[in-house]
Amino acid sequence: MEVLIVGSGNMARGIGLRLVRGGHRVRIADREPDKAADLAAELGDSAAGEPLDSAAGAEVIVLATPYEGSKQVAEMWAGDLAGKTVIDICNPVDFSTFDGLVTPEGKSAAEEIAAAAPGARVVKAFNTTFASRLAETVRLDVFVAADDPDAKQTVVQLCLDGDLRPIDVGALKHARALEAFQLLHMKVQDQIQGGWSTALTFAAA
Amino acid sequence: MEVLIVGSGNMARGIGLRLVRGGHRVRIADREPDKAADLAAELGDSAAGEPLDSAAGAEVIVLATPYEGSKQVAEMWAGDLAGKTVIDICNPVDFSTFDGLVTPEGKSAAEEIAAAAPGARVVKAFNTTFASRLAETVRLDVFVAADDPDAKQTVVQLCLDGDLRPIDVGALKHARALEAFQLLHMKVQDQIQGGWSTALTFAAA
């Protein structure tokens, strides 16, 4: 499968590594093409960098950008994204307080992004997995929420291919719980000495 | 410390076992006093059963009852509970759909219970820990949310005494995230073959 990752930061790298491991072709798109090229080079022969230009050709688009950037890309590419699987991984944290979210009351970033690109089949995933752990080989829980069953199944399969455990939590509205809980996960990192490498998981007995 | 647990179900048992292990005195109160007596007998000499009569004498009250019952007890005992630490453990799941909560939009059960007993120092805790795991000796994560710092510290200490890992997630408003995420934890039990014995945790690397 051809997956276009928007962004070339730590999360783009972590998800890119899992996708490549799963045997998929990865395109890295960034406003700064040099950064995209550098990450693609690190990911290997099945990856390539490009400017932030077009989603044409990609079957799946991963918005590995902060909330505001993801919304902007969704708006900018709205036509291109119709019918495609779009993975929103963001956490709309209010960094001025680190104690709340910047999304409207009762709405998730995922739903806002879906509203910005009508017709896109938006899937919330990877917002609870820290980049450092995605870059390892450990089997992490990836919570997946989406309204479109085919798009959701695509993401579930990408997770399985990358040795991750997808957990289908239901409709896209449940992204609200994923985002709200991940805020807690992030804000307690110092308290639990997590070092941004803890894994949110439903651990078996 | 003297802790009054309202209810004699599985969660009352699990929390009671941890409290007794921590060296605390436990009172079990139930509308059916026989059930309270049975659970107290199982918990041992530091526990006693009683009818659902009064919170007088208890320093901490645990509402180990379903949401509606907890709200009723909070209303009924509102005067008694003023100034006391009241632990709300409930999950206000809409069992008709198992896909949402019955609380008003933007409000947690914990905040509703706090509103029902003004002056009570309400702490959300133990809503993400399954009873079966509390009954073991494993060190579980217990997410704690409260507005009153002293009441929160009391609950943190009770967790530590019971070989649990308390995680302070901040103000009582964050109970919304705890309840919303636990709904997901509960609804995927079949999917992940969890057997109601998984532990929601921030696992270290």
XYZ file of C-alpha atoms in Angstrom:
410
model
C 0.000 0.000 0.000
C 1.159 3.539 -0.674
C 0.976 5.748 2.375
C 1.666 9.468 2.359
C 2.831 10.863 5.679
C 2.492 14.615 6.077
C 5.235 15.875 8.367
C 8.746 14.702 9.104
C 8.916 14.919 12.884
C 9.263 12.197 15.494
C 5.777 10.830 14.973
C 6.222 10.715 11.197
C 9.425 8.811 11.826
C 7.846 6.358 14.286
C 4.846 5.613 12.090
C 7.061 5.509 8.989
C 9.274 2.873 10.589
C 6.257 0.703 11.393
C 4.854 1.089 7.871
C 8.144 0.194 6.226
C 8.472 -2.794 8.525
C 5.005 -3.835 7.354
C 6.157 -3.801 3.749
C 4.391 -0.631 2.654
C 5.638 2.189 0.437
C 5.966 5.464 2.285
C 5.982 9.007 0.956
C 7.068 11.747 3.322
C 5.716 15.197 2.470
C 6.886 18.317 4.234
C 6.839 22.063 3.604
C 10.597 21.720 3.980
C 11.458 19.069 1.353
C 14.982 18.596 2.746
C 13.535 17.333 6.002
C 11.222 14.998 4.098
C 14.179 13.684 2.099
C 16.269 13.139 5.243
C 13.555 11.113 6.947
C 12.860 9.129 3.787
C 16.552 8.317 3.530
C 16.503 7.016 7.084
C 13.442 4.879 6.353
C 15.177 3.235 3.393
C 14.466 2.238 -0.170
C 10.714 1.916 0.235
C 10.412 5.572 1.252
C 10.736 8.835 -0.653
C 10.526 12.490 0.300
C 8.589 15.217 -1.467
C 7.324 18.751 -0.962
C 3.876 19.300 0.541
C 2.226 19.339 -2.828
C -0.408 16.719 -3.528
C -1.996 13.616 -2.045
C -2.617 12.162 -5.495
C -1.703 8.500 -5.762
C -1.650 7.792 -2.063
C -4.215 5.333 -0.711
C -3.729 6.425 2.875
C -2.685 9.821 4.205
C -1.285 10.207 7.714
C -1.485 13.717 9.122
C 1.587 13.578 11.367
C 1.394 17.264 12.157
C 0.108 19.282 15.121
C -3.640 19.932 15.315
C -3.660 23.318 13.601
C -1.384 22.118 10.829
C -3.505 19.008 10.302
C -6.651 21.087 9.981
C -4.908 23.352 7.461
C -3.760 20.431 5.341
C -7.241 18.889 5.501
C -8.742 22.156 4.232
C -6.058 22.678 1.602
C -6.358 19.139 0.255
C -10.075 18.661 0.855
C -10.760 17.785 -2.783
C -7.829 15.369 -3.012
C -8.775 13.592 0.209
C -12.357 12.716 -0.702
C -12.830 8.966 -0.474
C -9.352 8.400 0.950
C -8.348 7.065 4.321
C -6.972 9.945 6.365
C -5.336 9.142 9.690
C -5.444 11.888 12.299
C -2.884 11.281 15.038
C -2.895 14.676 16.741
C -3.426 15.727 20.320
C -5.053 19.151 20.518
C -3.438 20.013 23.837
C -3.675 23.529 25.219
C 0.035 23.985 25.815
C -0.515 27.265 27.668
C -2.026 25.320 30.589
C -1.203 21.682 29.738
C -4.463 20.952 31.512
C -7.057 21.067 28.753
C -7.716 20.820 25.032
C -8.139 23.580 22.460
C -10.964 21.828 20.606
C -14.555 23.065 20.940
C -16.514 21.597 23.879
C -17.783 18.144 22.987
C -15.756 17.874 19.774
C -12.559 16.005 18.986
C -9.749 17.163 16.754
C -10.566 14.173 14.560
C -14.124 15.392 14.031
C -12.880 18.920 13.319
C -10.464 17.563 10.741
C -13.233 15.436 9.215
C -15.381 18.566 8.966
C -12.527 20.391 7.217
C -12.286 17.720 4.519
C -15.808 16.455 3.805
C -15.679 13.115 2.061
C -12.369 12.122 3.604
C -12.658 8.901 5.573
C -11.020 10.076 8.758
C -9.603 7.589 11.235
C -8.233 8.525 14.642
C -5.202 6.422 15.521
C -1.689 6.673 16.965
C -2.502 9.619 19.227
C -1.703 7.633 22.375
C 1.551 6.069 21.176
C 4.732 7.982 21.870
C 7.175 8.253 18.976
C 10.021 6.695 20.929
C 8.070 3.474 21.375
C 6.849 3.325 17.794
C 10.516 3.396 16.808
C 11.074 0.192 18.772
C 9.719 -3.237 17.917
C 7.470 -3.583 20.967
C 3.830 -4.438 20.313
C 1.915 -1.324 21.341
C -1.807 -0.824 21.691
C -3.116 1.496 18.972
C -6.619 2.786 19.647
C -8.594 3.234 16.448
C -11.822 5.224 16.041
C -13.633 5.839 12.756
C -17.065 6.057 11.205
C -16.093 4.411 7.909
C -15.659 0.654 8.363
C -13.416 0.166 5.326
C -11.078 2.980 6.299
C -10.951 1.626 9.826
C -10.133 -1.853 8.554
C -7.329 -0.417 6.439
C -5.767 1.163 9.517
C -6.281 -1.988 11.564
C -4.389 -3.917 8.898
C -1.552 -1.372 8.762
C -1.218 -1.740 12.538
C -1.120 -5.522 12.350
C 1.467 -5.356 9.563
C 3.640 -3.183 11.807
C 3.456 -5.554 14.783
C 1.067 -3.317 16.669
C -2.168 -4.286 18.432
C -5.065 -2.285 16.997
C -8.021 -1.804 19.332
C -11.223 -0.728 17.604
C -13.000 1.603 20.034
C -15.890 2.403 17.710
C -17.112 5.527 15.969
C -15.070 8.661 15.362
C -16.819 10.407 18.268
C -14.758 8.257 20.610
C -11.706 10.209 19.489
C -12.843 12.648 22.184
C -12.041 10.104 24.876
C -8.764 9.158 23.197
C -7.656 12.784 23.049
C -8.831 13.645 26.556
C -7.140 10.628 28.088
C -3.910 11.148 26.189
C -3.753 14.664 27.630
C -3.631 12.990 31.046
C -0.976 10.572 29.840
C 1.142 13.485 28.654
C 0.637 15.749 31.649
C 1.728 13.123 34.197
C 4.984 12.227 32.437
C 7.099 13.995 35.064
C 5.038 12.583 37.913
C 5.476 8.976 36.798
C 8.992 9.543 35.462
C 7.705 8.360 32.143
C 10.324 10.036 29.989
C 7.793 10.205 27.132
C 8.271 6.499 26.607
C 5.369 4.983 28.529
C 2.754 2.976 26.664
C -0.953 3.399 27.268
C -2.190 -0.161 27.320
C -4.911 -2.535 28.427
C -2.512 -4.982 30.037
C -3.583 -8.605 30.286
C -3.584 -10.337 33.649
C -7.992 5.305 59.059
C -11.675 4.420 59.182
C -13.169 3.944 55.733
C -16.841 3.352 55.081
C -17.581 1.498 51.865
C -21.113 1.808 50.568
C -22.055 -1.349 48.713
C -21.000 -4.959 49.007
C -20.410 -5.965 45.410
C -17.231 -6.947 43.604
C -15.749 -3.461 43.650
C -16.488 -3.048 47.363
C -14.693 -6.338 47.872
C -11.693 -5.406 45.758
C -11.225 -2.015 47.363
C -11.936 -3.461 50.800
C -9.186 -6.046 50.339
C -6.688 -3.324 49.416
C -7.721 -1.163 52.379
C -7.438 -4.017 54.857
C -4.049 -4.909 53.411
C -3.051 -1.299 54.011
C -3.917 -1.608 57.682
C -7.120 0.407 57.634
C -10.436 -0.241 59.378
C -13.255 -0.906 56.955
C -16.990 -0.548 57.436
C -19.240 -2.085 54.799
C -22.679 -0.501 54.566
C -25.447 -1.981 52.451
C -29.208 -1.708 52.223
C -29.066 -5.464 52.726
C -27.116 -5.773 55.998
C -26.589 -9.519 55.537
C -24.560 -8.876 52.416
C -22.526 -6.243 54.235
C -21.876 -8.697 57.073
C -20.827 -11.438 54.647
C -18.305 -9.225 52.896
C -16.995 -7.887 56.201
C -16.516 -11.442 57.424
C -14.486 -12.221 54.314
C -12.350 -9.115 54.823
C -11.499 -10.177 58.367
C -11.234 -8.698 61.832
C -10.568 -5.128 60.703
C -13.898 -4.987 58.873
C -17.502 -4.815 60.019
C -20.849 -4.750 58.262
C -23.727 -2.403 58.931
C -26.984 -1.222 57.367
C -26.967 1.810 55.089
C -27.620 4.176 57.939
C -25.011 6.834 58.608
C -21.562 7.993 57.561
C -20.844 9.338 61.033
C -17.401 8.414 62.313
C -15.917 7.542 58.927
C -13.069 9.704 57.649
C -13.384 8.437 54.095
C -16.486 7.184 52.310
C -16.222 5.025 49.196
C -19.327 4.980 47.025
C -18.922 1.488 45.580
C -22.320 1.566 43.958
C -23.580 2.200 40.423
C -23.901 5.817 39.301
C -27.577 6.297 40.168
C -27.133 4.679 43.550
C -24.078 6.792 44.295
C -25.963 9.964 43.454
C -28.826 8.896 45.716
C -26.507 8.185 48.630
C -24.737 11.505 48.085
C -28.089 13.317 48.242
C -29.350 11.311 51.196
C -26.156 11.834 53.206
C -25.309 15.304 51.934
C -25.177 16.780 55.432
C -23.088 13.920 56.826
C -20.601 14.076 53.968
C -19.684 17.753 54.260
C -15.952 18.082 54.784
C -15.349 14.375 54.296
C -13.380 12.613 51.608
C -15.852 10.865 49.307
C -14.470 8.513 46.680
C -16.582 8.091 43.563
C -15.599 4.969 41.656
C -18.535 4.672 39.268
C -18.760 4.408 35.507
C -21.941 6.019 34.197
C -22.185 3.712 31.213
C -25.296 3.707 29.066
C -25.880 -0.022 29.190
C -28.632 0.159 26.578
C -26.009 0.952 23.915
C -22.703 0.251 25.701
C -21.396 3.030 23.480
C -21.911 6.183 25.524
C -22.424 7.639 28.977
C -25.629 8.682 30.726
C -24.121 11.804 32.276
C -25.021 15.262 30.913
C -22.810 16.471 28.029
C -19.550 17.832 29.366
C -20.096 16.583 32.916
C -18.679 13.607 34.774
C -20.471 11.393 37.240
C -17.973 12.619 39.820
C -19.036 16.232 39.284
C -22.699 15.245 39.442
C -22.102 13.449 42.711
C -20.171 16.434 44.039
C -23.119 18.653 43.109
C -25.473 16.307 44.978
C -23.462 16.624 48.199
C -22.140 20.181 48.387
C -19.258 20.388 50.818
C -18.197 16.798 50.290
C -14.609 16.572 49.083
C -15.180 14.281 46.131
C -12.324 12.280 44.645
C -12.603 10.206 41.486
C -10.591 7.013 41.769
C -10.775 3.277 41.091
C -13.119 3.623 38.120
C -10.557 2.106 35.731
C -9.507 -0.830 37.915
C -11.450 -4.047 37.502
C -12.504 -5.781 40.712
C -10.776 -9.012 39.811
C -7.392 -7.276 39.695
C -7.931 -5.295 42.878
C -8.483 -8.640 44.579
C -4.970 -9.687 43.552
C -1.702 -8.241 44.836
C -0.560 -6.749 41.524
C 0.383 -3.055 41.555
C -2.293 -1.377 39.477
C -2.442 2.195 38.246
C -5.192 4.118 40.033
C -6.070 7.409 38.350
C -7.044 10.059 40.878
C -8.851 13.336 40.116
C -10.010 15.839 42.734
C -10.323 19.537 43.423
C -9.488 19.306 47.129
C -5.756 18.683 47.627
C -6.103 17.170 51.104
C -8.787 14.741 50.058
C -6.739 13.802 47.033
C -3.680 13.208 49.181
C -5.726 10.981 51.473
C -6.713 8.809 48.534
C -3.172 8.785 47.179
C -1.984 7.489 50.551
C -4.692 4.826 50.715
C -3.546 3.629 47.274
C 0.097 3.497 48.321
C -0.837 1.617 51.493
C -2.643 -0.953 49.329
C 0.322 -1.500 46.990
C -1.284 0.453 44.189
C 0.255 3.200 42.032
C -1.794 6.383 42.340
C -1.563 8.751 39.382
C -2.755 12.282 40.094
C -4.388 13.513 36.891
C -5.448 16.872 38.300
C -8.785 18.506 39.008
C -12.116 16.712 39.311
C -13.067 17.811 35.791
C -10.619 15.234 34.482
C -12.978 12.553 35.766
C -14.702 13.121 32.417
C -11.705 11.667 30.594
C -11.366 8.827 33.100
C -15.013 7.852 32.672
C -15.024 8.238 28.889
C -11.877 6.172 28.459
C -13.018 3.463 30.854
C -16.137 3.074 28.724
C -13.795 2.157 25.864
C -11.859 -0.208 28.122
C -15.104 -1.946 29.054
C -16.644 -2.073 25.590
C -13.621 -3.765 23.988
C -13.349 -6.578 26.553
C -14.662 -9.178 24.123
C -12.539 -7.825 21.270
C -9.291 -8.080 23.249
C -10.370 -11.211 25.119
C -9.831 -9.228 28.293
C -12.102 -11.265 30.515
C -12.695 -8.158 32.655
C -9.234 -8.576 34.082
C -7.136 -6.202 31.975
C -5.408 -3.275 33.635
C -5.433 0.212 32.179
C -1.866 1.319 32.654
C 0.886 3.670 31.563
C 3.441 0.932 31.087
C 7.100 1.836 31.422
C 9.520 1.044 28.625
